XYZ file of C-alpha atoms in Angstrom:
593
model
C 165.214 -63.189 -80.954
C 167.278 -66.231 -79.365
C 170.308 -64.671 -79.483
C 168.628 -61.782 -77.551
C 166.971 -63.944 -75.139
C 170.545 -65.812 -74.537
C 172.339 -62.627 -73.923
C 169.876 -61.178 -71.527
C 169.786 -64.920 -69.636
C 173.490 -64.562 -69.481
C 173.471 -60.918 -68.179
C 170.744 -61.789 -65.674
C 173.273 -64.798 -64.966
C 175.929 -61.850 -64.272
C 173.864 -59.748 -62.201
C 173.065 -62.249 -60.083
C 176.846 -63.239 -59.379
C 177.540 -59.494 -59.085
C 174.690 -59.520 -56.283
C 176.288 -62.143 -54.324
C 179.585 -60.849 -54.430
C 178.503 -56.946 -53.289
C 176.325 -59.266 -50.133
C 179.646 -60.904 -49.398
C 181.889 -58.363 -49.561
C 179.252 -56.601 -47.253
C 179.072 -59.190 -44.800
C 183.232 -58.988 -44.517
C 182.997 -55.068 -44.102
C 180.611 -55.585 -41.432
C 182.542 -58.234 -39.406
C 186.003 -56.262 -40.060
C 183.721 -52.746 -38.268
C 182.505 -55.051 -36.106
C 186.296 -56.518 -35.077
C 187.519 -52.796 -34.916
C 185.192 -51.310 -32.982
C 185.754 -54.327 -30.261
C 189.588 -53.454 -30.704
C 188.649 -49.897 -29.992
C 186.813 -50.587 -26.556
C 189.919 -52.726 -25.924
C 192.399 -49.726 -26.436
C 189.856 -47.697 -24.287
C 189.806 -50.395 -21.533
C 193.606 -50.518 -21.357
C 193.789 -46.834 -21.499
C 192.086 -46.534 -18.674
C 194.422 -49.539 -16.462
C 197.136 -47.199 -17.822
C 195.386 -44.217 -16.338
C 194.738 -46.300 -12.973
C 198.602 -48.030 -12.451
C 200.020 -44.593 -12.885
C 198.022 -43.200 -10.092
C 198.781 -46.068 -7.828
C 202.432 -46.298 -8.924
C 202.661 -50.033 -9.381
C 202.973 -52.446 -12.542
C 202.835 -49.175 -14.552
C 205.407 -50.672 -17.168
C 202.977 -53.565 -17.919
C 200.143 -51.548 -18.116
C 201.970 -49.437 -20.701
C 202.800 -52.524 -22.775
C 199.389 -53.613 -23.052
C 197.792 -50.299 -23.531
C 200.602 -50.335 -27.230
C 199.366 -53.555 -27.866
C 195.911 -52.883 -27.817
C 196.187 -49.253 -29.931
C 197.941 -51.212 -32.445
C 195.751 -54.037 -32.679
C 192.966 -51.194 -32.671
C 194.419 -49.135 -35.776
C 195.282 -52.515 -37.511
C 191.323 -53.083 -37.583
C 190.513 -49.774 -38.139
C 192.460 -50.184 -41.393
C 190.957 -53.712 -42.478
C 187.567 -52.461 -41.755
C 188.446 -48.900 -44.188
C 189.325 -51.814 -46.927
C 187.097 -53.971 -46.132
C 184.428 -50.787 -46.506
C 186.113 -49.856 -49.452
C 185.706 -52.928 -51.201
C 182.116 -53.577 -50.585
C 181.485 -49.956 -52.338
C 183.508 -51.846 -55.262
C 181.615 -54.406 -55.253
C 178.203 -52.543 -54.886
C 179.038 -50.510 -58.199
C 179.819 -53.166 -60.337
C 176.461 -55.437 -59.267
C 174.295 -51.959 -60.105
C 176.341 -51.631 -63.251
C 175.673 -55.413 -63.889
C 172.067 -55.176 -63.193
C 171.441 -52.000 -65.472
C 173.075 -54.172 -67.809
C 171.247 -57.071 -67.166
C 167.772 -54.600 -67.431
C 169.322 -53.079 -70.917
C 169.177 -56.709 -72.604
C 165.639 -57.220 -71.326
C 164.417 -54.210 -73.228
C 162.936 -55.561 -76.770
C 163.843 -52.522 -78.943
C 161.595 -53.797 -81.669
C 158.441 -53.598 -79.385
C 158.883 -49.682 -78.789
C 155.642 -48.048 -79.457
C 157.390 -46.218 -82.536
C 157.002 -45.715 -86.234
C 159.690 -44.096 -88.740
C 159.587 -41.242 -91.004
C 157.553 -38.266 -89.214
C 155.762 -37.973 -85.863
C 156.322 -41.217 -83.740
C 152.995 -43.334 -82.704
C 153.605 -42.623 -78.910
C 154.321 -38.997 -79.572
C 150.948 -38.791 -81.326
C 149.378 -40.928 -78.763
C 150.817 -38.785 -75.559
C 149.396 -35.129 -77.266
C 146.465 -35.752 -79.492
C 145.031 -39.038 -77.125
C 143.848 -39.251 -72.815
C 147.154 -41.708 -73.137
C 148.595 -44.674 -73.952
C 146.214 -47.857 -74.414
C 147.044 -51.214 -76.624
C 144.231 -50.589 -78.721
C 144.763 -46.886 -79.434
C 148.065 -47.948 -80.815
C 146.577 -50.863 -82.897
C 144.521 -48.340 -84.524
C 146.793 -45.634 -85.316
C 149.191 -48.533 -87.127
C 145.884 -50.238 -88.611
C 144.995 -46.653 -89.992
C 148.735 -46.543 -91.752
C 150.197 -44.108 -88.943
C 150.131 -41.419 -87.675
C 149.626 -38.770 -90.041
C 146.658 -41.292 -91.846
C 145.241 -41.744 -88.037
C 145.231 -37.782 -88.083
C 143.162 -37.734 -91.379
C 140.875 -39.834 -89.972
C 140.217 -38.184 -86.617
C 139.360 -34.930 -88.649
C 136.394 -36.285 -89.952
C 134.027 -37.947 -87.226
C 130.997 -39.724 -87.184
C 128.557 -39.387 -84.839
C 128.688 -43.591 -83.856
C 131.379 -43.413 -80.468
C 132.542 -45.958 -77.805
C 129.578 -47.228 -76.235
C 129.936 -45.361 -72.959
C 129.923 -42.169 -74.664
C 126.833 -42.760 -76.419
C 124.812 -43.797 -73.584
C 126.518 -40.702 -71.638
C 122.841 -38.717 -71.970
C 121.100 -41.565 -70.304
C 123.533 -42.181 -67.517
C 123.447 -37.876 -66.369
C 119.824 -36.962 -68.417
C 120.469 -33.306 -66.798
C 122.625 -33.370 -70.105
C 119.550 -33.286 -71.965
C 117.959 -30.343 -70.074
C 117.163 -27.110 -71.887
C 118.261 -23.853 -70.251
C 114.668 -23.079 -69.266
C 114.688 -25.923 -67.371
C 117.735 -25.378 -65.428
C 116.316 -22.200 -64.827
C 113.415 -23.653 -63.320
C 115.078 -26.527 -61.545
C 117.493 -23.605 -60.059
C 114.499 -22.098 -58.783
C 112.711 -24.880 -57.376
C 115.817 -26.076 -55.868
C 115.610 -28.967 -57.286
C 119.038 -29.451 -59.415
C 121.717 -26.660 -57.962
C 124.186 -25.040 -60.920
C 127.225 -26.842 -58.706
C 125.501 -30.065 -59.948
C 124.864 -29.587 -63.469
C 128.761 -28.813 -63.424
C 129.487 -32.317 -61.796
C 127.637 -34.028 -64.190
C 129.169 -31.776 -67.145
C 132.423 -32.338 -65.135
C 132.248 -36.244 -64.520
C 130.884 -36.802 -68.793
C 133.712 -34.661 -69.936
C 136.139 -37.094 -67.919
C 134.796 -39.870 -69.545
C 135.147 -38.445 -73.013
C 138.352 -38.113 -72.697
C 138.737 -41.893 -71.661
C 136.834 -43.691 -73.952
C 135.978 -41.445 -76.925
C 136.796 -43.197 -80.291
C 137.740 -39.427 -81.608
C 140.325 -38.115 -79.639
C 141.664 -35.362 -81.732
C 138.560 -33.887 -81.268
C 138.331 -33.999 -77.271
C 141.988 -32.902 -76.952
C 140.877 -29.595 -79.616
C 137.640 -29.281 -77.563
C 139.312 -28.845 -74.198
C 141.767 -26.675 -75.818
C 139.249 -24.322 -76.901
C 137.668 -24.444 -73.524
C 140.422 -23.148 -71.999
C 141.225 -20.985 -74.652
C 137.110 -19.655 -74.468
C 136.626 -20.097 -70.779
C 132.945 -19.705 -69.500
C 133.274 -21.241 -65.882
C 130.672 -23.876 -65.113
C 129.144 -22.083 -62.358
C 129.282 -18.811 -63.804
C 126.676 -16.376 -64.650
C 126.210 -18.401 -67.926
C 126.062 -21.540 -66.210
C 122.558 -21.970 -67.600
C 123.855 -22.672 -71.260
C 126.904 -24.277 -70.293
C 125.912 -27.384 -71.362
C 125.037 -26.307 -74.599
C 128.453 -24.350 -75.016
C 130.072 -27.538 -74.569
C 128.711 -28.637 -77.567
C 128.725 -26.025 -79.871
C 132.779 -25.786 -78.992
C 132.678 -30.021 -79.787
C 130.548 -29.305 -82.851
C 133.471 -26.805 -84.110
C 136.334 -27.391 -82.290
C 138.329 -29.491 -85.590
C 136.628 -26.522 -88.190
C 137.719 -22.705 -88.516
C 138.676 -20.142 -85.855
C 136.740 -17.604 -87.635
C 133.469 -20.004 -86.709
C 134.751 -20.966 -83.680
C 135.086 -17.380 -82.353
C 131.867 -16.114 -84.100
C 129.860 -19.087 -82.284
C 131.561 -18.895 -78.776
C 131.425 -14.689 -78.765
C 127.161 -14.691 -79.422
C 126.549 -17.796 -77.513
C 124.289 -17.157 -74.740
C 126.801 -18.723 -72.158
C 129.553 -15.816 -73.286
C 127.068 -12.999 -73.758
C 125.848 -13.550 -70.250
C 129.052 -14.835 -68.750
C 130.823 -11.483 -69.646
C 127.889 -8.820 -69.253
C 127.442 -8.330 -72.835
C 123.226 -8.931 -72.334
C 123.157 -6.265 -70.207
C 124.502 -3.721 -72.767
C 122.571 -0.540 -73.867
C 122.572 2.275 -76.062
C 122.952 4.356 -73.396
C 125.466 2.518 -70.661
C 127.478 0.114 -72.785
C 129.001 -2.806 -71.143
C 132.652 -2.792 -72.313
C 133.904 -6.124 -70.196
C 132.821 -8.874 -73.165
C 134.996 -6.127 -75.606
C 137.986 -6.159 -73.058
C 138.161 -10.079 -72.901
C 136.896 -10.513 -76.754
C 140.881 -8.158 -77.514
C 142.737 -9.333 -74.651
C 141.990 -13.332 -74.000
C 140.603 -14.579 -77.081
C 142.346 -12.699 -80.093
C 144.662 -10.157 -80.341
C 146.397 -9.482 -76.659
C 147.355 -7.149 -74.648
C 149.478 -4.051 -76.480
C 147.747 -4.484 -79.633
C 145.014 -2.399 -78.859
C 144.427 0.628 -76.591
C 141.113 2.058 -74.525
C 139.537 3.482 -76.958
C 139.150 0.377 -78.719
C 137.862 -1.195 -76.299
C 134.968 1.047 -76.078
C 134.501 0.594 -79.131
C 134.402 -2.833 -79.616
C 131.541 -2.888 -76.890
C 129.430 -0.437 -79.018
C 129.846 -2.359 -82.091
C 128.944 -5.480 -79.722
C 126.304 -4.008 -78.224
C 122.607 -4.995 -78.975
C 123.455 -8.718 -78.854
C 121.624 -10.156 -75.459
C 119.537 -13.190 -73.736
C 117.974 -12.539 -70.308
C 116.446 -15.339 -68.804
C 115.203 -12.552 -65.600
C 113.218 -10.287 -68.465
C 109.892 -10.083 -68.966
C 109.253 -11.638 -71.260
C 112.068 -14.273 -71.032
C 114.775 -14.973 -73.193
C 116.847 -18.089 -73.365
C 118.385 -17.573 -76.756
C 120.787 -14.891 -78.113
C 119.931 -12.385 -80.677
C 120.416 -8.779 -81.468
C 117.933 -5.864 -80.330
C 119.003 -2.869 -82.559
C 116.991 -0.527 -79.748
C 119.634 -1.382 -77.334
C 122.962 -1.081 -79.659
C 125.090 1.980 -79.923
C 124.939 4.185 -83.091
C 128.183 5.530 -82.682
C 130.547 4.944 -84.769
C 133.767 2.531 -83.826
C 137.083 1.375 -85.421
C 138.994 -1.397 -83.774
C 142.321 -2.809 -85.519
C 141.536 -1.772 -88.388
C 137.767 -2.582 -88.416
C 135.798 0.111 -89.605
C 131.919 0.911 -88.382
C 129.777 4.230 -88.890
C 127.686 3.089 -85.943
C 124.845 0.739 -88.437
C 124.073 -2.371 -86.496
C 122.820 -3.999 -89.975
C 120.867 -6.502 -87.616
C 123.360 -7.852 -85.328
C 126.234 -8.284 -88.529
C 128.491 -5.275 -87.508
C 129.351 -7.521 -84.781
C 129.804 -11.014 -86.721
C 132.237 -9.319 -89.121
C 134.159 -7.952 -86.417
C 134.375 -10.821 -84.773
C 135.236 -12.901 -88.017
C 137.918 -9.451 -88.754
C 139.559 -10.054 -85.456
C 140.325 -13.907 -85.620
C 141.730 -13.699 -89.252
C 144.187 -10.381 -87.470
C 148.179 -11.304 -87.435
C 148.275 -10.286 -84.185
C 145.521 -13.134 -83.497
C 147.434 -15.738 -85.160
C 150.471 -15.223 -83.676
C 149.246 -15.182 -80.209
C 146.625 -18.019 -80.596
C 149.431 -20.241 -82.669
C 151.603 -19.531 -80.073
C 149.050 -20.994 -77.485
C 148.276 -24.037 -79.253
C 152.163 -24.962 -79.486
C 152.468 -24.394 -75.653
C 149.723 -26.482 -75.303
C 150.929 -29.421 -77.818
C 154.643 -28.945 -78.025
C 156.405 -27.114 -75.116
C 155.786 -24.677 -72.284
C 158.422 -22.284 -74.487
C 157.751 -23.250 -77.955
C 160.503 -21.573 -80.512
C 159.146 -18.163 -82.062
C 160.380 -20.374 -85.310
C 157.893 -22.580 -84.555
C 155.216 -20.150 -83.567
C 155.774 -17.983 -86.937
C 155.404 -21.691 -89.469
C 152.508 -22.132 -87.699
C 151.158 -18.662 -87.784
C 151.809 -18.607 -92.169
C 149.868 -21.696 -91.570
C 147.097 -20.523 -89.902
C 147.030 -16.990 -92.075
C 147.324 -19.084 -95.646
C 144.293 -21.650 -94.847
C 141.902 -18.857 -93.302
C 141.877 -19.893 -89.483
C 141.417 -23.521 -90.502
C 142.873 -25.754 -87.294
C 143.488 -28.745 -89.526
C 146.171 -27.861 -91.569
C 147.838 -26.375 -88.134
C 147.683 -29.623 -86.579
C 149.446 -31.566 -89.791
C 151.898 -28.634 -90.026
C 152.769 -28.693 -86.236
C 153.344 -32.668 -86.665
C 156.050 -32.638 -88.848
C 157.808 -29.952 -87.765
C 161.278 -31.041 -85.739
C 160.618 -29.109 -83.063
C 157.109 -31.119 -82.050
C 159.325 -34.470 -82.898
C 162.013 -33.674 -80.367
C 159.701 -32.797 -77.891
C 158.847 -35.969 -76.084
C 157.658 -35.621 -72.193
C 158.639 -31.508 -71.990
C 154.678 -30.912 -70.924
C 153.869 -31.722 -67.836
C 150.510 -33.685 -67.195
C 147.541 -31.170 -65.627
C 146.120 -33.277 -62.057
C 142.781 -34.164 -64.936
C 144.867 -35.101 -67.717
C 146.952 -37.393 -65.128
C 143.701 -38.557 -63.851
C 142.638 -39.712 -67.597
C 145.782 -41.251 -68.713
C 145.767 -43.209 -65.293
C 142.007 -44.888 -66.326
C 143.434 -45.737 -69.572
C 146.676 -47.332 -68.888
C 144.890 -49.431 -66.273
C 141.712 -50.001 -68.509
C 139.273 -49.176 -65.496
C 135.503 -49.454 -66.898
C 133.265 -47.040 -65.377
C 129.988 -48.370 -65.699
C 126.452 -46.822 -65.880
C 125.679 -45.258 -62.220
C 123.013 -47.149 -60.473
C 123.313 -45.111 -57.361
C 124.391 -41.401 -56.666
C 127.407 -42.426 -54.822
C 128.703 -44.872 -57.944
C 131.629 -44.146 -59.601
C 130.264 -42.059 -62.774
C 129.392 -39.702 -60.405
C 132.435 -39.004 -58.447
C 135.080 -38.950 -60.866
C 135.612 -35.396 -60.367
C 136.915 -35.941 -56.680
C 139.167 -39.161 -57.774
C 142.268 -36.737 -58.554
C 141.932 -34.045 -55.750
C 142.087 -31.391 -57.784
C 139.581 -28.920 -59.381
C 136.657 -30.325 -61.291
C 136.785 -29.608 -65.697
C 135.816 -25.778 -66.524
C 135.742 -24.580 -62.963
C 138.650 -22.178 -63.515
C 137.245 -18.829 -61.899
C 138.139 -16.466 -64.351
C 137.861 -15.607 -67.736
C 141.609 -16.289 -68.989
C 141.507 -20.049 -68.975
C 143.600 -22.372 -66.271
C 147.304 -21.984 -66.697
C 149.297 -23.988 -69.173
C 152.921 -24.992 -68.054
C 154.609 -26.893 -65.662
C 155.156 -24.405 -62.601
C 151.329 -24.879 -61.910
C 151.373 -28.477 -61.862
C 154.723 -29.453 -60.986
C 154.461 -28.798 -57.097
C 155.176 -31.154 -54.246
C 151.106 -30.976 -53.442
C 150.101 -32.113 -57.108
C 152.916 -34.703 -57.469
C 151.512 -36.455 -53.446
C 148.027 -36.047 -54.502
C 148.725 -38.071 -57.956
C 150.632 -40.486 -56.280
C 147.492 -41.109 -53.904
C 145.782 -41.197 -57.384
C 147.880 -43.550 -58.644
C 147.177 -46.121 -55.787
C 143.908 -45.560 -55.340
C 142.922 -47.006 -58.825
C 145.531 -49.412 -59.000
C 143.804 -51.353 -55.734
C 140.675 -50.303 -56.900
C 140.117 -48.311 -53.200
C 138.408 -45.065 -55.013
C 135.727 -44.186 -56.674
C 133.815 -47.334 -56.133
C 130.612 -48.254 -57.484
C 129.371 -49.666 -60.720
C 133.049 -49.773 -61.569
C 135.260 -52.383 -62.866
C 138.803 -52.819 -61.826
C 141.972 -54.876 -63.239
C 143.462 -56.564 -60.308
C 146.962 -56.329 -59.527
C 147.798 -60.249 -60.991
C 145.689 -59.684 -63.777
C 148.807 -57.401 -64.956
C 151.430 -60.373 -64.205
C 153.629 -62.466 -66.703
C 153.329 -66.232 -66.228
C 154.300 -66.598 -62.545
C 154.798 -69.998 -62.893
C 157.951 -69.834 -64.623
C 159.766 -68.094 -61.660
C 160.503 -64.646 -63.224
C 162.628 -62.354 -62.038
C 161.545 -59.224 -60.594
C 162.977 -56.951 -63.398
C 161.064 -58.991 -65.514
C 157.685 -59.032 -63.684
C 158.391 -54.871 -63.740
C 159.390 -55.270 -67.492
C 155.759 -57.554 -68.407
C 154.047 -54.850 -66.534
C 155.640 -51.671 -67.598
C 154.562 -52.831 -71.424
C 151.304 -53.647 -70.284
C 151.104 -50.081 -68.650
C 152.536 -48.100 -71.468
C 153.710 -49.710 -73.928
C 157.199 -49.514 -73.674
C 160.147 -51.149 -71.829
C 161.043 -49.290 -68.351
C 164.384 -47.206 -67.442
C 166.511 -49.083 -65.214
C 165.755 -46.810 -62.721
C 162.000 -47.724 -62.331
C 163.155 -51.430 -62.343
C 164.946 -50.698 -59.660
C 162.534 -48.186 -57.490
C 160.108 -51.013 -58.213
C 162.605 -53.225 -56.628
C 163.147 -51.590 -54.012
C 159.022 -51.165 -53.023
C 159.011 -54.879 -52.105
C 162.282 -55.537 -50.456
C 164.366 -57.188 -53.335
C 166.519 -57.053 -55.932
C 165.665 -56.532 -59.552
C 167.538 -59.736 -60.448
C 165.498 -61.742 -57.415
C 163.856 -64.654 -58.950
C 160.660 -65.476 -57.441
C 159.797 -69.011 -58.081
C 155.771 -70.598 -57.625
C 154.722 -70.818 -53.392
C 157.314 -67.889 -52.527
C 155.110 -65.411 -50.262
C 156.185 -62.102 -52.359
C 155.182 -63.970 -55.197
C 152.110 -64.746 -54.679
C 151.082 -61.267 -52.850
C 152.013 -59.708 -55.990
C 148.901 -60.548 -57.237
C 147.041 -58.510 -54.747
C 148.553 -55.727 -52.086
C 152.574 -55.908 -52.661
C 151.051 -55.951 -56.706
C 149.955 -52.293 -55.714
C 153.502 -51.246 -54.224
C 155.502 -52.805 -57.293
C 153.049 -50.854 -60.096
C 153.130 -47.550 -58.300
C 156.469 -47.033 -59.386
C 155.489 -47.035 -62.748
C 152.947 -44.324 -62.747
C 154.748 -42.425 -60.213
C 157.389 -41.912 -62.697
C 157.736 -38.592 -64.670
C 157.371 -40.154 -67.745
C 153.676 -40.561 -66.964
C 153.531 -37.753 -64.893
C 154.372 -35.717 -68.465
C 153.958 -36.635 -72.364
């Protein structure tokens, strides 16, 4: 470690002489443009006597003379000043080189946020976590690693981190029973739009602060993959979908599919309640083939239609009379015809609603299924293009454990091409928003007013609010939809806005900027204020280039030293702070994982 230490003191030592050589060598090419350009008006000036003798006829010979002398004078400074030029470039590269260098032999190696043999601990904590905090690293190495960690995380309890246990009390609309929102919708008293806020603003915070992670990231996966909008027809239950996809989300496909295709949310969302005997609604069929299981070319029409008479009978109306708030199967309204879909077989029987179970639990066990869902799950946790190598492992994976997801997770883990895939997904505006709160440790308290914080962290991102994707297929996942000049503005704004604590406000606690500082008192340098930080941040030395963009934010050099009482100094612990740190998060490495 002192040998370390004495090599990065002696590179530092070398940047800094590099540094004053590149602002000397500048000041000379200055003065040497500064001397030629004078020449240059000289050479004009006598150009111009020239001009003047010759038109008056008299001392034109002298005039001549000292219009040479001056043009040679002239191109003798032109060419100091091109050396002098050229020689400050020199000097420029070689300090850059010498403070990358000097940046190099500040990084600790043996801190990296790594682990050998198998999936790395920041690779684990960048796809299965929100992001990177101290203690989620602690606890994957106190659980043994990774893999261990993942054991762990597939088998929850129901105790949580504090704030998501008391997340009922802090939005009770939580708690509210569809025939209540029903009624609240009617009196006008709570609006769909703000049962989806709450829903929206509790997810965020689950994401944050949850103890089981594995679970959340599965959970949103599946709510994408299962879309019912918030403020869709089935907004009623939405709520309670939520939970059921929670409740499953680490289990089986087969009972994932079977509980998210007869939930009330889905059957209403998708028209399915309104199907009869007579007029069968085919759109839940269509979406139940072409979103959630097999795809598109692996059925035609015909199946379609028949997949909505073997669905039909299953409904909830919450406008009958009498009212219905829960699903279940009316055999008076299902269609007695009889139906084959991929291979699914039906002579038209109903058998009480089971037809439809067993087609369901037929279509997610399909190889067409299990291609195209394993395929999703490896754009969502390995690459935007994941390797049809890749995709088929995980597909005998999927086929050989019947649908189970945990054995698809371990599988996907180890395999090289999830290992070599650091930083190829791009962070959605939400996910950005979460990893943000973590790396800074923001608490969100609970809300004492409807403005506070818990209640607005839906708008602290500027983009779309969790599960209010308009249409059935799920928001997009790869980096063309959040990789735009828009997103990448609004995240910086983000990024700012929670480092100085500007927005949300509210019942909200906030790190200040020299809360995040080494010991200023021993006059750091600014690559190594940038280093403490960066580690603090995520866990892991910066690239030289952040050192330097850093750098650059407040006016100096990364190998500046800023001793006790200097002004920079000492505003780095409150506004500059904020323009040194932005750098960090502004960075595509936290922009992606």
């Amino acid at each position: 470690m002192q040998e370390a230490k004495n090599a990065a003191d002696a590179a530092a030592k070398k940047a800094e002489t590099a540094r004053s050589a590149y602002q000397q060598a500048l000041a000379r090419s200055k003065a040497a443009t500064k001397k030629s350009k004078a020449a240059s008006e000289k050479t004009t000036a006598a150009k111009k006597k020239l001009a003047a003798a010759i038109r008056k006829g008299r001392k034109v010979a002298r005039a001549r003379r000292a219009y040479r002398a001056a043009r040679k004078k002239s191109v003798a400074a032109r060419a100091a000043a091109a050396k002098a030029a050229k020689a400050a470039a020199a000097a420029r590269v070689a300090y850059l080189a010498a403070q990358r260098a000097a940046e190099a032999a500040l990084a600790r190696p043996e801190d990296a946020v790594t682990d050998t043999g198998g999936p790395s601990i920041d690779l684990i904590v960048s796809r299965f976590t929100g992001g990177y905090t101290a203690a989620q690293v602690a606890e994957i190495k106190a659980a043994g690693g990774p893999v261990p960690w993942l054991h762990r995380q597939f088998a929850p309890t129901a105790v949580d981190h504090p704030t998501v246990a008391a997340l009922t009390s802090w939005f009770p609309e939580l708690t509210h029973t569809p025939q209540q929102r029903w009624a609240n919708e009617r009196s006008a008293t709570v609006a769909n739009w703000q049962y989806a806020e709450h829903l929206g603003n509790a997810t965020l915070l689950r994401r944050i602060h949850s103890t089981w992670q594995v679970r959340e990231v599965l959970t949103e996966f599946w709510s994408d993959h299962l879309h019912v909008p918030a403020t869709s027809d089935g907004w009623y239950w939405r709520q309670d979908y939520d939970a059921m996809l929670r409740a499953n989300a680490l289990g089986k496909f087969t009972d994932i599919l079977l509980a998210a295709t007869l939930h009330p949310a889905m059957l209403y969302y998708l028209g399915n309640f309104s199907s009869d005997a007579g007029a069968v609604n085919e759109n839940h069929a269509r979406e139940l083939l072409e979103l959630h299981t097999i795809g598109v070319g692996s059925y035609v029409e015909a199946e379609v239609k028949a997949a909505g008479r073997i669905l039909s009978g299953w409904t909830v109306n919450p406008w009958a009379t009498p009212q219905t708030f829960h699903a279940h199967y009316d055999d008076k309204r299902h269609s007695k015809s009889a139906a084959a879909v991929a291979g699914f077989q039906s002579n038209g029987d109903g058998r009480g609603g089971q037809t439809a179970r067993d087609l369901v639990v037929h279509l997610a066990r399909h190889p067409d299924t299990a291609r195209r869902l394993m395929r999703k799950l490896a754009v969502r946790l390995v690459s935007d293009d994941p390797s049809p190598a890749l995709v088929a492992s995980l597909t005998k994976t999927y086929l050989d454990n019947d649908t189970a997801i945990k054995p698809v997770v371990l599988a996907l883990v180890q395999h090289p091409e999830f290992l070599a895939s650091a930083h190829q997904k791009v962070r959605t505006e939400e996910s950005g928003f979460v990893a943000t709160m973590r790396a800074l440790g923001v608490t969100v308290r609970k809300p004492v007013e409807g403005s506070d914080a818990a209640h607005n962290l839906v708008y602290s991102y500027g983009a779309p609010a969790p599960y209010s994707w308009p249409r059935p297929d799920g928001r997009p996942d790869a980096a063309a939809a959040y990789a735009g000049p828009g997103r990448v503005l609004r995240s910086f704004s983000m990024h700012s806005a929670l480092l100085a604590g500007w927005w949300p406000t509210g019942s909200i606690d906030y790190p200040t900027p020299g809360s995040r500082l080494p010991d200023m008192s021993q006059s750091p340098t600014v690559a190594q204020v940038v280093e403490h930080v960066h580690r603090n941040l995520t866990g892991r030395p910066p690239e030289p280039a952040v050192t330097i963009a850093s750098a650059e934010a407040i006016g100096l050099s990364a190998t500046t030293v800023l001793p006790p009482g200097m002004w920079q100094a000492t505003a780095l612990a409150d506004w500059l702070g904020v323009k040194a740190m932005a750098p960090i998060l502004d960075n595509p490495t936290h922009l992606t994982h």
